[in-house]
């Protein structure tokens, strides 16, 4: 069976991200200065190109499935200007795809800031460079200051997803239609569209989205291969299982299958005490609190809008990898947490570290073999 010239088998192969592992692993946010840790410690991540290349090649050798960048155009201030220096994600993906062999690399793209036909061509180019290893993380945007930089309008929430629907429809048509086509919608009116070549190998890039609202999740379920959902502290195993199952049931109502991923922040050391001490050192004692407060204020989360204890909890969670699930402890503890995520039905997780290059080797040497022994992953490659 096929749809738009694309076979079911080819879609499934793309969705597997080149791996038969039950729990897929990715690295999140390495294209940004400081990565996802809002910290002032001197060893925080550089986000520089040379470090990104070394990290991608290390991940490739270890069997890590993917790298997922953050679409960021403006820093959050504070003492570090958190995420103020970033590499544009599609260009970044092209470079990393050219320097790796198995790794899937995503571009994170704000639909309102890129003309869809230009974007479709960029994605195809990246996909050919990587011979089918490029993925698209589509975002609609929320940071008004970034949109003002471009002179772009940040539409209301519902309209953002209506616009993104037309935008993605055009991209998919450009990827699949062999004949010239017209497109008439509320936001776009295109005539005589011609787009060649098509994506690599007669299929299309994997598409993901991280919509959290009902509208955002519905958009992902209708259109995407993967939904990224936050699994925060305090959410029970049973709640996670139910969320994953609900997403999959809704997708099947559209005749589709979708994978559910989450994001996490790893602090893994030989002992739980060492991990806790380092976590406290980075996230509490040396957090860039001015940057954290700037981020929260953009979301109207302030001491004036929240009770003191609730604001403190949100503030500390934000400092820890922009709200990712903390995976904290010795290798047994971290592997156990990851195994529980897999047992909940999640397909995979994108993780970050304070310094990816410093910390990934220990994670690969100690946590990956434990996941292999649990039957969740193949034995890791040598770094």
Coordinates of C-alpha atoms in Angstrom, one line a residue:
X1 CA 0.0 0.0 0.0
X2 CA 1.1 3.5 -0.6
X3 CA 0.1 7.1 0.0
X4 CA 1.4 10.0 -2.1
X5 CA 4.0 7.7 -3.7
X6 CA 5.3 6.6 -0.4
X7 CA 5.0 3.0 0.8
X8 CA 4.0 2.0 4.3
X9 CA 7.2 0.1 4.7
X10 CA 9.3 3.2 3.8
X11 CA 7.4 5.3 6.4
X12 CA 7.9 2.7 9.0
X13 CA 11.7 2.6 8.2
X14 CA 11.9 6.3 8.6
X15 CA 10.0 6.3 11.8
X16 CA 12.4 3.7 13.2
X17 CA 15.2 6.2 12.8
X18 CA 17.5 3.5 11.4
X19 CA 17.3 1.4 14.6
X20 CA 15.5 -1.7 16.0
X21 CA 16.0 -0.6 19.5
X22 CA 12.9 -0.5 21.7
X23 CA 14.0 2.7 23.4
X24 CA 15.4 5.3 21.0
X25 CA 17.9 7.9 22.3
X26 CA 18.7 11.3 21.1
X27 CA 20.7 14.4 22.1
X28 CA 18.7 17.6 22.5
X29 CA 19.7 21.2 22.2
X30 CA 23.4 20.9 21.4
X31 CA 23.2 23.7 18.7
X32 CA 22.7 26.3 21.5
X33 CA 25.2 27.9 23.9
X34 CA 24.6 26.4 27.3
X35 CA 22.6 23.7 25.7
X36 CA 19.5 23.2 28.0
X37 CA 21.1 23.8 31.4
X38 CA 20.5 27.4 32.6
X39 CA 23.7 27.5 34.5
X40 CA 26.8 29.6 34.9
X41 CA 29.3 26.8 35.6
X42 CA 32.4 27.3 33.4
X43 CA 32.1 23.8 31.9
X44 CA 28.6 24.6 30.4
X45 CA 28.1 23.6 26.8
X46 CA 29.7 25.9 24.1
X47 CA 27.3 25.2 21.3
X48 CA 30.2 25.7 18.9
X49 CA 30.5 23.9 15.6
X50 CA 33.6 22.0 16.4
X51 CA 32.1 20.6 19.6
X52 CA 28.9 19.7 17.7
X53 CA 30.8 17.7 15.1
X54 CA 32.8 15.8 17.8
X55 CA 29.5 15.1 19.7
X56 CA 27.7 13.9 16.5
X57 CA 30.5 11.6 15.6
X58 CA 30.7 10.3 19.2
X59 CA 26.9 9.7 19.2
X60 CA 27.1 8.0 15.7
X61 CA 29.7 5.5 16.9
X62 CA 27.8 4.8 20.1
X63 CA 24.5 4.0 18.3
X64 CA 22.6 7.0 19.5
X65 CA 19.7 7.4 17.1
X66 CA 19.3 11.2 16.6
X67 CA 20.2 14.7 17.4
X68 CA 17.5 17.3 17.8
X69 CA 18.3 21.1 17.8
X70 CA 16.4 24.0 19.3
X71 CA 15.1 26.7 16.9
X72 CA 16.3 29.7 18.7
X73 CA 16.9 33.2 17.3
X74 CA 17.4 35.4 20.4
X75 CA 19.0 34.7 23.8
X76 CA 17.3 34.9 27.1
X77 CA 19.7 37.4 28.7
X78 CA 21.0 36.9 32.2
X79 CA 24.7 36.7 33.0
X80 CA 25.3 34.1 30.3
X81 CA 22.8 35.4 27.7
X82 CA 21.4 31.9 27.9
X83 CA 21.1 30.3 24.4
X84 CA 22.3 33.6 22.9
X85 CA 24.7 32.0 20.4
X86 CA 23.0 29.4 18.3
X87 CA 23.6 27.6 15.0
X88 CA 20.7 27.7 12.4
X89 CA 19.3 24.2 12.5
X90 CA 18.9 23.1 8.9
X91 CA 22.4 24.3 8.0
X92 CA 23.6 22.6 11.2
X93 CA 21.9 19.4 10.2
X94 CA 23.4 19.4 6.7
X95 CA 26.9 19.7 8.1
X96 CA 26.4 16.9 10.7
X97 CA 24.8 14.6 8.2
X98 CA 27.8 15.0 5.9
X99 CA 30.1 14.0 8.8
X100 CA 28.2 11.0 10.2
X101 CA 27.0 7.6 8.8
X102 CA 23.9 6.5 10.7
X103 CA 22.7 9.3 12.9
X104 CA 19.4 11.0 12.1
X105 CA 19.7 14.8 12.4
X106 CA 16.6 17.0 12.7
X107 CA 16.1 20.6 11.7
X108 CA 13.8 22.6 14.0
X109 CA 11.9 25.1 11.9
X110 CA 9.4 27.9 12.7
X111 CA 6.8 27.6 10.0
X112 CA 5.8 31.3 10.1
X113 CA 9.5 32.4 9.5
X114 CA 10.2 30.2 6.4
X115 CA 8.4 30.3 3.1
X116 CA 7.1 26.7 2.6
X117 CA 8.6 26.1 -0.8
X118 CA 12.0 27.3 0.2
X119 CA 11.8 25.2 3.3
X120 CA 10.7 22.1 1.3
X121 CA 13.7 22.5 -0.9
X122 CA 16.1 23.0 2.0
X123 CA 14.7 19.8 3.6
X124 CA 15.2 17.8 0.4
X125 CA 18.7 19.0 0.1
X126 CA 19.5 18.0 3.7
X127 CA 17.8 14.6 3.1
X128 CA 20.0 13.9 0.1
X129 CA 23.1 14.9 2.0
X130 CA 22.2 12.4 4.7
X131 CA 20.8 9.8 2.3
X132 CA 17.5 9.7 4.1
X133 CA 18.7 10.7 7.6
X134 CA 17.2 14.2 7.8
X135 CA 14.1 14.8 10.1
X136 CA 11.9 17.8 10.5
X137 CA 10.8 19.2 13.8
X138 CA 8.1 21.6 13.0
X139 CA 7.3 24.4 15.5
X140 CA 4.7 27.2 15.4
X141 CA 6.5 29.6 17.8
X142 CA 5.6 31.3 21.0
X143 CA 8.4 33.9 21.7
X144 CA 7.0 37.3 20.6
X145 CA 10.5 38.9 20.8
X146 CA 11.9 36.5 18.2
X147 CA 9.0 37.2 15.9
X148 CA 9.5 40.9 16.2
X149 CA 13.1 40.5 15.0
X150 CA 11.7 39.2 11.7
X151 CA 8.8 41.7 11.5
X152 CA 6.5 38.6 11.6
X153 CA 3.1 38.3 13.3
X154 CA 2.7 35.9 16.2
X155 CA -0.9 34.8 15.5
X156 CA -3.3 33.7 18.2
X157 CA -2.9 30.1 19.3
X158 CA -5.6 28.5 17.0
X159 CA -4.5 30.5 14.0
X160 CA -0.9 29.4 14.4
X161 CA -1.9 25.8 13.8
X162 CA -4.2 26.6 11.0
X163 CA -1.3 28.4 9.3
X164 CA 1.0 25.5 10.1
X165 CA -1.5 23.0 8.5
X166 CA -1.4 24.8 5.2
X167 CA 2.3 25.3 5.4
X168 CA 2.9 21.6 6.0
X169 CA 0.4 20.6 3.3
X170 CA 2.4 22.6 0.8
X171 CA 5.7 21.1 1.9
X172 CA 4.3 17.6 1.6
X173 CA 2.8 18.3 -1.8
X174 CA 6.2 19.7 -3.0
X175 CA 7.8 16.4 -1.8
X176 CA 5.3 14.1 -3.4
X177 CA 3.7 15.7 -6.5
X178 CA 5.3 14.8 -9.8
X179 CA 3.3 17.3 -11.8
X180 CA 3.1 21.0 -11.2
X181 CA 0.3 22.0 -8.8
X182 CA -1.7 25.0 -7.5
X183 CA -2.6 25.6 -3.9
X184 CA -5.4 27.9 -2.7
X185 CA -5.9 28.3 1.0
X186 CA -6.6 31.0 3.7
X187 CA -2.9 31.9 4.0
X188 CA -1.3 30.8 0.7
X189 CA -2.3 31.1 -2.9
X190 CA 0.4 29.4 -5.1
X191 CA 0.4 28.9 -8.8
X192 CA 2.3 26.4 -11.0
X193 CA 4.4 24.9 -8.2
X194 CA 7.3 22.8 -9.4
X195 CA 9.6 21.1 -6.9
X196 CA 12.5 18.8 -7.9
X197 CA 14.2 16.7 -6.7
X198 CA 12.1 14.7 -4.3
X199 CA 13.3 13.5 -0.9
X200 CA 15.8 10.7 -0.9
X201 CA 14.8 7.1 -1.7
X202 CA 11.2 7.7 -2.7
X203 CA 10.0 8.5 0.9
X204 CA 10.0 11.6 3.0
X205 CA 11.7 13.0 6.1
X206 CA 10.4 12.0 9.6
X207 CA 8.2 14.8 11.0
X208 CA 7.8 15.6 14.6
X209 CA 6.0 18.2 16.7
X210 CA 5.9 19.1 20.4
X211 CA 2.4 20.5 20.6
X212 CA 1.2 20.5 24.3
X213 CA -2.2 22.1 24.0
X214 CA -5.2 20.1 22.7
X215 CA -4.9 22.0 19.4
X216 CA -1.2 21.3 19.2
X217 CA -1.5 17.6 20.0
X218 CA -4.4 17.3 17.4
X219 CA -2.1 18.9 14.8
X220 CA 0.7 16.4 15.6
X221 CA -1.6 13.4 15.6
X222 CA -3.1 14.4 12.1
X223 CA 0.2 15.2 10.5
X224 CA 3.3 14.0 12.2
X225 CA 5.2 10.7 12.8
X226 CA 6.2 11.6 16.4
X227 CA 4.9 13.7 19.2
X228 CA 7.2 15.0 21.8
X229 CA 5.5 15.3 25.2
X230 CA 6.8 16.5 28.5
X231 CA 6.8 13.8 31.2
X232 CA 7.4 16.0 34.3
X233 CA 8.2 15.1 37.9
X234 CA 5.1 14.2 39.7
X235 CA 3.4 12.6 36.7
X236 CA 2.7 8.9 37.6
X237 CA 3.7 5.9 35.6
X238 CA 0.0 5.2 35.1
X239 CA -0.7 8.7 33.8
X240 CA 2.2 8.4 31.3
X241 CA 0.9 5.1 30.1
X242 CA -2.6 6.6 29.6
X243 CA -1.3 9.6 27.8
X244 CA 0.7 7.5 25.3
X245 CA -2.2 5.2 24.7
X246 CA -4.6 8.1 24.2
X247 CA -2.3 9.7 21.6
X248 CA -2.0 6.4 19.7
X249 CA -5.8 5.7 19.8
X250 CA -6.5 9.2 18.4
X251 CA -3.9 8.7 15.6
X252 CA -5.6 5.4 14.6
X253 CA -8.9 7.2 14.3
X254 CA -7.1 9.1 11.4
X255 CA -5.8 5.9 10.0
X256 CA -2.3 6.7 11.2
X257 CA 0.4 5.5 13.6
X258 CA 2.4 7.9 15.8
X259 CA 5.3 7.5 18.2
X260 CA 5.5 9.4 21.5
X261 CA 8.8 10.7 22.8
X262 CA 9.8 12.8 25.7
X263 CA 12.8 14.9 26.9
X264 CA 15.1 14.5 29.8
X265 CA 18.2 15.9 31.5
X266 CA 20.8 13.4 32.6
X267 CA 23.1 13.8 35.5
X268 CA 24.8 10.4 35.9
X269 CA 27.8 9.8 38.2
X270 CA 29.3 6.6 39.8
X271 CA 27.3 7.3 43.0
X272 CA 23.9 8.8 43.6
X273 CA 25.6 11.3 46.1
X274 CA 28.0 12.5 43.4
X275 CA 25.2 13.0 40.9
X276 CA 23.1 14.9 43.5
X277 CA 26.0 17.1 44.5
X278 CA 26.8 18.0 40.9
X279 CA 23.1 18.6 40.1
X280 CA 22.8 20.9 43.1
X281 CA 26.1 22.7 42.2
X282 CA 24.9 23.4 38.6
X283 CA 21.2 23.9 39.0
X284 CA 20.7 25.5 42.3
X285 CA 24.0 27.1 43.4
X286 CA 25.1 28.4 40.0
X287 CA 21.9 28.7 38.0
X288 CA 21.6 31.8 35.8
X289 CA 18.5 32.9 37.7
X290 CA 18.1 36.2 35.8
X291 CA 17.8 34.1 32.6
X292 CA 15.4 31.7 34.3
X293 CA 13.2 34.6 35.4
X294 CA 13.3 36.2 31.9
X295 CA 12.0 32.9 30.4
X296 CA 9.3 32.6 33.0
X297 CA 8.2 36.2 32.6
X298 CA 7.6 35.6 28.9
X299 CA 5.1 32.9 29.9
X300 CA 3.5 35.2 32.6
X301 CA 5.0 33.1 35.4
X302 CA 6.0 35.6 38.1
X303 CA 5.9 35.9 41.9
X304 CA 2.8 38.1 41.3
X305 CA 0.9 35.4 39.3
X306 CA 1.9 32.3 41.3
X307 CA 2.0 31.4 45.0
X308 CA 5.5 31.5 46.5
X309 CA 6.0 27.7 46.8
X310 CA 4.6 27.0 43.3
X311 CA 6.8 29.7 41.8
X312 CA 9.9 28.3 43.5
X313 CA 9.1 24.8 42.2
X314 CA 8.5 26.0 38.6
X315 CA 11.7 28.2 38.8
X316 CA 13.9 25.3 39.9
X317 CA 12.4 23.0 37.3
X318 CA 13.0 25.6 34.5
X319 CA 16.7 25.9 35.6
X320 CA 17.0 22.1 35.1
X321 CA 17.2 21.8 31.3
X322 CA 14.2 24.1 30.5
X323 CA 11.9 21.7 32.3
X324 CA 13.1 18.4 31.1
X325 CA 12.5 15.2 33.2
X326 CA 15.5 14.9 35.6
X327 CA 17.3 11.6 35.2
X328 CA 19.6 11.8 38.2
X329 CA 21.7 9.2 40.0
X330 CA 24.2 6.4 39.5
X331 CA 24.0 4.2 36.3
X332 CA 21.6 1.7 37.7
X333 CA 19.2 4.5 38.7
X334 CA 19.4 6.3 35.4
X335 CA 19.0 3.1 33.4
X336 CA 16.1 2.1 35.6
X337 CA 14.3 5.4 35.0
X338 CA 14.8 5.0 31.2
X339 CA 13.5 1.4 31.4
X340 CA 10.4 2.7 33.1
X341 CA 9.8 5.2 30.4
X342 CA 10.1 2.5 27.8
X343 CA 7.6 0.3 29.8
X344 CA 5.1 3.2 29.7
X345 CA 5.0 2.9 25.9
X346 CA 7.3 5.8 25.0
X347 CA 9.3 5.2 21.9
X348 CA 12.3 7.3 23.0
X349 CA 13.8 10.2 24.8
X350 CA 16.0 13.2 23.8
X351 CA 18.4 14.0 26.6
X352 CA 20.7 16.8 27.4
X353 CA 23.8 17.2 29.7
X354 CA 25.5 20.2 31.2
X355 CA 28.4 19.4 28.9
X356 CA 27.6 16.7 26.3
X357 CA 31.1 15.9 25.3
X358 CA 32.3 15.5 28.9
X359 CA 29.4 13.4 30.1
X360 CA 28.2 11.3 27.1
X361 CA 31.2 8.9 27.3
X362 CA 30.3 7.8 30.8
X363 CA 26.6 7.5 29.9
X364 CA 27.5 5.3 26.9
X365 CA 30.0 3.2 28.9
X366 CA 27.7 2.6 31.9
X367 CA 24.0 3.2 31.1
X368 CA 23.8 1.9 27.5
X369 CA 25.1 -1.6 28.5
X370 CA 22.5 -1.8 31.2
X371 CA 19.8 -0.9 28.7
X372 CA 21.2 -3.6 26.4
X373 CA 21.0 -6.2 29.2
X374 CA 17.4 -5.1 29.8
X375 CA 16.6 -5.9 26.2
X376 CA 15.9 -2.2 25.3
X377 CA 18.9 -1.6 23.1
X378 CA 21.6 -3.4 21.2
X379 CA 25.0 -3.5 22.6
X380 CA 26.6 0.0 22.1
X381 CA 29.4 0.6 19.8
X382 CA 32.9 1.7 21.0
X383 CA 33.6 5.4 21.3

